[in-house]
């Protein structure tokens, strides 16, 4: 186990060295790696665009390993490869020809791979006491359907954004006058060169040469001024754009969810009793699909609220503890059927999810998970997330999880190695 | 800051410009024409979010000798995960196609690394390409 952990730590450290982990990369633990262990805030997740590299911390404690004992890491390979057909339309599944979107093209684009590590010191839900769980998961968007009227509306929004970007260009970064003067001087120089080459009068020739030299000096000055302005221009431009409320509102319109989204996921986990490698056993694997239907997807205008219903079908191959005296486990199949209803008004959303787990063998105990979830955007980019309810199983099944999630932000968070 | 050079004739052909941008960000492309006497002609901007300029006429070649086309593309990565902004900057590709000039020229012109810059946090990318139109 120690060797496995060390390898895991080494791989994880490499990731941290490669990319400085930022606060906005930390997100609520909803990756398949956590979901397969029934410890994520929600087991029925609405489809999202995955992060290039996401790191989840369930707790910041560690056991001298330098790593939190409960964490998940999620990587989306798409962002590490060059997509020769990348466009905002492809990325947001918007069709430009006034037809409805019905696409499966997001499978590779939205594929994410996750790993999770969880330590349980007591029996909790399906987790056994004093056991480490390592899990691996993948998920992706399988299908998206957008109505043509919503595509048309979003194309209109993109047009408004483009025109706004041009309109808001700060005067101090516009170099048109300098470039115009430069162009005029360059053209004048071409004429001067012709005149010098045919001139036989030394006095005129000298005067023409002086003008040519003067022009060249001015062109050089203008070049330097243009380069200096262009150097700082992206920051100046960005600061103006980010302060514009109208542009911000247009950008938010692009978050309008499609009418139907189907996501698929697979996860596999192993358990290590007493932190010992020799005690390794298969824990659970599962394959599942989420089908989301969004009311905002039916409108062709800006929606301040969205009601969504997400259905879940999950096939699980579980290793259930059947003999507590001899600590014997037995492979059993289970089927999860669930639904989540989610209502979002501007920055606040509340959701309720219900999942019924039905074991195929009579020795398995069927159970339900009922959880309330709330999320609130406290300020721009700062989210409060909370879950409360009953998890699967009959022992220690109270489920609560509260946390702050930084959605966007500039402050880097350095994860210190012990 | 070396400009690309596109060779044009003098037989009254219309010179057209097409710009394609490869990025998952929201791209806006703006085109300006600087004539030899310093006159600036605004050739408009893209409005489709992808920065696409399609077969936009500049003018007839007889009026374009010694002029420069300036193509500025702004890319906003606000909808892309922040952890991917750096890769989006590295992988940005812009192709500039000119038509109506001399045959067998090296088209499309590509965006070079020194022609793109980004804001400190990487959310905004600004790319500028300048192409001189010279008579062959």
XYZ file of C-alpha atoms in Angstrom:
554
model
C 0.000 0.000 0.000
C 2.833 2.299 0.940
C 4.441 1.735 -2.453
C 1.163 2.449 -4.216
C 0.695 5.588 -2.180
C 4.245 6.737 -2.889
C 3.728 6.239 -6.629
C 0.446 8.088 -6.362
C 2.099 10.950 -4.457
C 4.924 11.140 -6.989
C 2.475 11.358 -9.889
C 0.388 13.911 -8.060
C 3.456 16.018 -7.190
C 4.450 16.024 -10.848
C 1.063 17.454 -11.721
C 1.452 20.144 -9.089
C 4.881 21.058 -10.402
C 3.622 21.133 -13.986
C 0.726 23.421 -13.221
C 0.478 25.709 -10.235
C -2.803 24.795 -8.594
C -5.106 27.786 -8.339
C -8.074 28.332 -6.096
C -10.439 28.228 -9.037
C -9.210 24.718 -9.865
C -10.589 23.527 -6.574
C -14.143 22.447 -6.935
C -16.790 20.487 -5.169
C -16.080 16.747 -5.122
C -18.424 15.584 -7.843
C -16.015 13.621 -10.020
C -16.862 9.965 -10.802
C -13.993 8.925 -8.506
C -15.968 10.293 -5.544
C -19.383 9.411 -6.897
C -18.605 5.690 -7.045
C -17.904 5.832 -3.287
C -21.235 7.607 -2.588
C -19.508 10.524 -0.891
C -19.929 13.331 -3.421
C -22.363 16.189 -2.608
C -24.481 15.055 -5.503
C -24.611 11.668 -7.180
C -26.637 13.029 -10.087
C -24.623 15.745 -11.654
C -25.710 18.177 -14.328
C -23.409 18.002 -17.352
C -20.597 20.560 -17.329
C -17.519 21.516 -19.284
C -14.591 19.839 -17.546
C -11.535 21.668 -16.227
C -8.173 21.057 -17.826
C -6.911 20.130 -14.376
C -9.203 20.106 -11.387
C -8.268 19.286 -7.839
C -10.795 18.546 -5.151
C -10.128 18.601 -1.459
C -12.680 17.054 0.829
C -10.499 17.736 3.842
C -7.120 19.310 4.242
C -5.830 16.896 6.833
C -3.039 14.568 5.933
C -1.306 11.662 7.529
C 2.254 12.805 7.116
C 2.161 12.027 3.432
C 2.065 15.667 2.392
C -1.247 14.982 0.708
C -4.748 15.485 2.013
C -6.227 12.116 2.936
C -9.391 12.831 0.993
C -8.958 14.304 -2.427
C -9.769 13.838 -6.093
C -7.935 14.981 -9.160
C -9.638 15.387 -12.501
C -7.917 15.940 -15.835
C -9.477 16.675 -19.202
C -7.059 15.463 -21.920
C -8.786 17.588 -24.599
C -7.092 20.744 -23.371
C -3.626 19.233 -23.790
C -4.097 18.544 -27.506
C -4.545 20.887 -30.416
C -8.001 20.682 -31.943
C -7.717 21.803 -35.563
C -11.459 22.467 -35.688
C -11.869 24.257 -32.358
C -14.435 27.045 -32.312
C -16.819 28.591 -29.821
C -19.708 27.006 -31.760
C -18.234 23.521 -31.435
C -17.310 24.091 -27.801
C -20.791 25.267 -26.772
C -22.626 23.016 -29.252
C -24.206 25.933 -31.125
C -25.224 25.411 -34.740
C -24.756 28.389 -37.040
C -27.255 27.346 -39.726
C -30.506 27.933 -37.806
C -31.045 24.201 -37.328
C -31.366 22.371 -34.008
C -28.233 20.905 -32.443
C -28.316 17.148 -32.071
C -24.726 16.171 -31.601
C -22.454 13.534 -30.143
C -19.319 15.510 -31.009
C -18.525 16.376 -27.408
C -17.402 12.873 -26.428
C -13.648 13.464 -26.735
C -13.894 17.198 -26.090
C -15.641 16.739 -22.766
C -13.905 13.570 -21.649
C -12.375 13.803 -18.192
C -10.373 11.307 -16.174
C -10.401 11.384 -12.395
C -8.618 9.717 -9.500
C -9.726 9.892 -5.891
C -8.372 8.824 -2.528
C -10.560 8.554 0.552
C -9.846 7.295 4.048
C -12.717 6.091 6.220
C -12.022 5.517 9.923
C -15.552 4.383 10.761
C -18.331 2.528 8.980
C -20.165 5.137 6.981
C -22.712 4.308 4.296
C -21.036 1.715 2.099
C -17.542 2.583 3.389
C -15.882 0.234 5.896
C -13.888 1.321 8.951
C -10.111 1.945 8.831
C -10.016 1.526 5.105
C -8.361 3.472 2.314
C -10.242 3.717 -0.952
C -8.586 4.502 -4.251
C -10.783 5.050 -7.273
C -10.475 5.899 -10.943
C -13.211 7.302 -13.152
C -13.984 8.720 -16.566
C -16.948 10.732 -17.758
C -18.029 12.584 -20.841
C -20.942 14.227 -22.602
C -22.634 11.699 -24.889
C -25.362 13.751 -26.503
C -26.607 17.353 -26.606
C -29.820 18.699 -28.080
C -30.479 22.413 -28.531
C -33.552 23.883 -30.188
C -32.979 25.959 -33.328
C -34.527 29.045 -31.684
C -31.999 28.825 -28.860
C -29.145 28.440 -31.364
C -30.403 31.544 -33.142
C -30.596 33.449 -29.874
C -27.058 32.415 -28.882
C -25.726 33.436 -32.312
C -27.338 36.828 -31.681
C -25.588 36.972 -28.313
C -22.233 36.203 -29.936
C -22.845 39.035 -32.404
C -23.588 41.418 -29.528
C -20.380 40.316 -27.778
C -18.285 40.865 -30.926
C -19.701 44.336 -31.532
C -19.237 45.229 -27.869
C -15.607 44.077 -27.893
C -14.901 46.347 -30.865
C -16.834 49.243 -29.354
C -15.033 49.026 -26.002
C -11.534 49.080 -27.436
C -9.666 51.630 -25.278
C -8.442 54.734 -27.126
C -4.997 54.449 -25.579
C -4.294 51.186 -27.398
C -5.476 52.395 -30.800
C -2.432 53.015 -32.972
C -4.271 53.922 -36.185
C -2.952 57.504 -36.345
C 0.621 56.347 -35.854
C 0.257 53.604 -38.456
C -1.363 56.035 -40.882
C 1.524 58.493 -40.463
C 4.004 55.653 -40.886
C 2.277 54.488 -44.082
C 2.326 58.003 -45.494
C 6.028 58.443 -44.684
C 6.904 55.063 -46.212
C 5.079 55.986 -49.425
C 6.802 59.383 -49.422
C 10.158 57.614 -49.016
C 9.519 55.481 -52.094
C 8.961 58.671 -54.106
C 12.030 60.302 -52.540
C 14.201 57.305 -53.468
C 13.050 57.571 -57.113
C 13.734 61.324 -57.125
C 17.196 60.837 -55.613
C 18.089 58.196 -58.182
C 17.245 60.452 -61.120
C 18.340 63.776 -59.642
C 21.528 65.328 -61.048
C 21.497 68.384 -58.827
C 23.645 67.759 -55.733
C 21.904 70.408 -53.631
C 18.473 68.934 -54.393
C 19.843 65.433 -53.893
C 21.245 66.401 -50.473
C 17.953 67.947 -49.426
C 16.043 64.865 -50.594
C 18.437 62.611 -48.672
C 17.978 64.684 -45.521
C 14.198 64.386 -45.825
C 14.547 60.642 -46.410
C 16.708 60.261 -43.312
C 14.343 62.377 -41.245
C 11.418 60.255 -42.415
C 13.265 57.059 -41.536
C 13.988 58.359 -38.039
C 10.324 59.205 -37.575
C 9.274 55.769 -38.905
C 11.647 54.170 -36.401
C 10.130 56.268 -33.590
C 6.614 55.325 -34.656
C 7.557 51.633 -34.773
C 8.887 51.788 -31.227
C 5.806 53.632 -30.000
C 3.470 51.088 -31.653
C 5.404 48.144 -30.170
C 5.326 49.745 -26.697
C 1.562 50.336 -26.904
C 0.895 46.810 -28.168
C 2.957 45.316 -25.356
C 0.584 46.581 -22.646
C -2.573 46.537 -24.775
C -3.991 43.118 -23.706
C -4.090 44.120 -20.031
C -5.571 47.556 -20.784
C -8.176 46.005 -23.075
C -9.004 43.216 -20.608
C -9.486 45.676 -17.718
C -12.003 47.674 -19.745
C -13.918 44.571 -20.912
C -14.189 42.998 -17.483
C -15.712 46.183 -16.021
C -18.489 46.352 -18.600
C -21.743 45.088 -17.093
C -23.500 44.659 -20.427
C -20.712 42.466 -21.780
C -20.748 40.438 -18.573
C -24.481 39.900 -18.998
C -24.017 38.776 -22.632
C -21.333 36.312 -21.537
C -23.690 34.882 -18.936
C -26.345 34.350 -21.615
C -24.005 31.825 -23.236
C -24.421 29.593 -20.158
C -27.992 28.829 -21.252
C -28.292 25.054 -20.924
C -29.453 22.998 -23.899
C -32.833 21.289 -23.776
C -31.360 17.792 -23.386
C -27.917 16.597 -22.309
C -26.798 13.027 -21.723
C -23.582 12.317 -19.836
C -21.954 8.920 -19.359
C -19.442 7.794 -16.733
C -17.501 4.770 -15.544
C -15.620 4.332 -12.266
C -13.626 1.588 -10.547
C -12.420 1.472 -6.956
C -10.298 -0.679 -4.672
C -10.157 -0.805 -0.873
C -7.132 -1.255 1.417
C -8.034 -2.335 4.942
C -5.761 -0.969 7.684
C -3.702 0.888 5.120
C -2.088 -2.399 4.068
C -1.420 -3.393 0.492
C -1.867 -7.119 1.183
C -5.444 -6.384 2.279
C -6.264 -5.015 -1.148
C -9.687 -5.990 -2.445
C -11.957 -4.916 -5.234
C -14.492 -2.445 -3.850
C -16.909 -1.392 -6.537
C -17.227 -0.496 -10.199
C -20.066 1.218 -11.971
C -21.208 2.553 -15.289
C -23.936 5.162 -15.472
C -25.729 7.775 -17.533
C -27.346 11.078 -16.554
C -30.081 12.527 -18.718
C -30.794 16.215 -18.065
C -33.784 18.175 -19.344
C -33.590 21.951 -18.827
C -36.561 24.295 -18.985
C -34.266 27.188 -19.980
C -33.463 25.182 -23.114
C -37.020 25.738 -24.327
C -36.749 29.504 -24.391
C -35.265 31.691 -27.046
C -34.362 34.518 -24.738
C -32.351 35.291 -21.656
C -33.472 32.985 -18.847
C -33.025 34.154 -15.253
C -34.216 30.864 -13.920
C -33.936 27.242 -14.921
C -35.766 24.191 -13.776
C -33.999 20.982 -14.617
C -34.764 17.336 -14.108
C -31.905 14.873 -14.270
C -32.451 11.127 -14.408
C -29.829 8.576 -13.410
C -29.347 4.935 -14.347
C -26.297 3.273 -12.788
C -25.187 -0.355 -12.974
C -22.937 -1.296 -10.075
C -20.790 -4.328 -9.429
C -20.359 -4.152 -5.667
C -18.228 -6.121 -3.204
C -20.536 -6.308 -0.210
C -19.523 -7.331 3.315
C -21.651 -10.432 3.976
C -19.818 -11.970 6.943
C -18.758 -9.395 9.512
C -17.157 -12.002 11.829
C -14.804 -13.422 9.209
C -14.711 -10.218 7.199
C -15.936 -11.915 4.017
C -17.108 -10.014 0.971
C -19.293 -11.139 -1.903
C -19.659 -9.715 -5.414
C -23.167 -8.473 -6.105
C -24.813 -6.450 -8.836
C -26.964 -3.474 -8.072
C -29.010 -1.020 -10.076
C -29.368 2.629 -9.076
C -32.348 4.523 -10.402
C -32.549 8.151 -9.418
C -33.877 11.586 -10.173
C -32.702 15.039 -9.269
C -34.767 18.189 -9.554
C -32.899 21.460 -9.577
C -34.327 24.975 -9.510
C -32.051 27.901 -10.196
C -32.935 31.568 -9.750
C -30.106 33.836 -10.812
C -27.299 33.112 -8.323
C -29.154 30.697 -6.073
C -29.954 27.088 -6.775
C -31.519 24.339 -4.736
C -31.858 20.711 -5.625
C -33.193 17.459 -4.270
C -32.041 14.048 -5.359
C -33.473 10.637 -4.698
C -31.744 7.394 -5.669
C -32.971 3.877 -5.035
C -30.337 1.115 -4.962
C -31.665 -2.321 -5.774
C -29.379 -5.351 -5.291
C -29.903 -8.374 -7.531
C -29.018 -10.859 -4.744
C -31.232 -11.320 -1.730
C -28.231 -10.862 0.600
C -27.793 -7.259 -0.520
C -29.768 -4.650 1.355
C -31.710 -2.272 -0.848
C -31.520 1.315 0.301
C -32.190 4.913 -0.711
C -30.228 8.134 -0.828
C -32.133 11.377 -0.282
C -30.085 14.553 -0.311
C -30.837 18.294 -0.492
C -28.232 20.459 -2.168
C -27.987 24.238 -2.172
C -25.558 26.510 -3.934
C -25.255 30.264 -3.758
C -22.916 32.617 -5.561
C -21.905 34.885 -2.673
C -19.953 37.307 -4.818
C -18.643 37.123 -8.325
C -16.988 33.715 -8.522
C -17.359 32.712 -4.874
C -19.822 29.889 -4.251
C -21.237 28.338 -1.112
C -22.244 24.722 -1.562
C -24.002 22.488 0.929
C -25.516 19.005 0.977
C -27.689 17.486 3.683
C -29.626 14.225 3.864
C -29.488 10.462 4.128
C -26.911 8.389 2.305
C -27.126 4.719 1.281
C -26.848 2.056 3.977
C -28.329 1.792 7.451
C -25.338 2.793 9.616
C -23.832 6.289 9.908
C -25.883 7.362 6.940
C -26.336 11.023 7.825
C -24.893 12.937 4.892
C -23.669 16.514 5.303
C -21.099 18.428 3.331
C -20.582 22.179 3.291
C -17.926 24.206 1.600
C -16.863 27.258 -0.313
C -16.099 26.850 -3.948
C -14.085 29.450 -5.818
C -15.470 29.468 -9.338
C -13.254 32.187 -10.802
C -10.375 34.029 -9.254
C -6.878 35.278 -9.629
C -5.251 34.278 -6.365
C -2.935 31.328 -6.761
C -3.046 28.679 -4.076
C 0.227 26.946 -3.461
C -0.114 23.424 -2.172
C 2.741 23.061 0.238
C 4.669 19.814 0.325
C 5.404 18.519 3.817
C 7.433 43.639 -36.730
C 8.012 42.498 -40.337
C 4.841 42.606 -42.401
C 3.860 39.793 -44.758
C 3.842 40.750 -48.456
C 1.087 39.845 -50.902
C 1.720 40.609 -54.572
C -1.103 42.166 -56.571
C -1.560 43.036 -60.237
C -2.991 46.100 -61.961
C -5.774 44.624 -64.026
C -8.727 45.643 -61.894
C -9.182 42.399 -59.938
C -10.881 42.604 -56.576
C -8.640 41.537 -53.689
C -10.564 39.593 -51.027
C -9.629 38.520 -47.521
C -10.696 35.469 -45.512
C -9.654 34.919 -41.903
C -10.206 31.681 -39.963
C -9.507 31.399 -36.248
C -9.024 28.065 -34.449
C -9.872 28.508 -30.775
C -12.625 27.460 -28.346
C -12.713 31.087 -27.140
C -14.980 33.891 -28.366
C -13.096 35.527 -31.222
C -13.691 38.888 -32.855
C -11.709 39.937 -35.908
C -11.467 43.548 -37.059
C -10.031 44.565 -40.436
C -8.575 47.943 -41.395
C -6.975 49.036 -44.617
C -4.198 51.639 -44.618
C -3.814 53.183 -48.076
C -0.478 54.511 -49.299
C -1.482 58.119 -48.573
C -2.294 57.248 -44.967
C -6.058 57.023 -45.423
C -7.643 54.492 -43.059
C -10.615 52.455 -44.317
C -12.518 50.388 -41.790
C -13.435 47.055 -43.359
C -15.659 45.956 -40.467
C -15.523 43.178 -37.935
C -16.656 39.588 -37.594
C -19.939 39.009 -35.776
C -20.225 35.231 -35.508
C -18.168 34.728 -32.342
C -15.623 32.583 -34.167
C -13.660 35.514 -35.626
C -14.451 34.405 -39.173
C -14.048 36.925 -41.989
C -15.256 35.386 -45.207
C -14.260 36.665 -48.680
C -14.355 40.285 -47.580
C -13.529 42.578 -50.526
C -10.701 45.053 -49.875
C -10.841 46.937 -53.183
C -9.663 46.579 -56.770
C -5.917 45.975 -57.078
C -5.338 49.251 -58.968
C -6.246 51.161 -55.810
C -4.308 49.014 -53.372
C -0.646 49.324 -54.355
C 1.527 49.988 -51.278
C -1.390 49.640 -48.917
C -1.430 47.540 -45.739
C -4.191 45.367 -44.338
C -4.232 45.249 -40.539
C -6.144 42.301 -39.065
C -6.720 42.356 -35.322
C -8.296 39.397 -33.513
C -9.425 39.533 -29.902
C -10.103 36.237 -28.165
C -12.000 36.044 -24.896
C -11.531 32.775 -23.018
C -14.158 33.564 -20.358
C -16.161 30.391 -21.162
C -13.106 28.129 -21.188
C -11.823 26.669 -17.875
C -9.048 28.891 -16.530
C -6.689 25.945 -16.266
C -6.841 25.661 -20.075
C -6.085 29.300 -20.940
C -2.356 28.736 -21.328
C -2.936 25.850 -23.738
C -5.448 27.934 -25.694
C -2.785 30.630 -26.143
C -0.184 28.089 -27.273
C -2.589 26.308 -29.631
C -4.135 29.413 -31.184
C -4.068 29.218 -34.960
C -5.171 31.940 -37.369
C -5.038 31.615 -41.145
C -5.201 34.630 -43.470
C -6.237 33.952 -47.076
C -5.922 36.610 -49.771
C -7.326 36.165 -53.235
C -7.174 38.172 -56.450
C -3.404 38.703 -56.580
C -0.499 36.886 -58.223
C -0.671 33.105 -58.580
C 1.442 30.631 -56.560
C 1.949 32.753 -53.473
C 2.424 31.125 -50.098
C -1.202 31.298 -48.899
C -2.524 31.148 -46.241
C -0.364 33.404 -44.148
C -0.078 32.011 -40.629
C -0.138 33.817 -37.316
C 3.385 33.909 -35.860
C 4.210 33.671 -32.166
C 5.451 37.277 -32.009
C 2.119 38.485 -33.389
C 0.053 37.360 -30.409
C -0.022 38.653 -26.839
C -2.165 37.877 -23.830
C -3.361 39.665 -20.723
C -1.519 38.928 -17.460
C -4.105 36.360 -16.367
C -4.365 34.869 -19.861
C -8.112 35.390 -20.303
C -7.698 37.752 -23.269
C -5.532 37.156 -26.331
C -4.802 39.847 -28.920
C -3.372 38.859 -32.277
C -2.366 41.368 -34.977
C -1.312 40.514 -38.523
C -0.209 43.147 -41.062
C -0.042 42.324 -44.755
C 1.467 44.720 -47.310
C -0.067 44.710 -50.763
C 2.667 45.412 -53.299
C 2.499 45.503 -57.058
C 4.358 42.607 -58.749
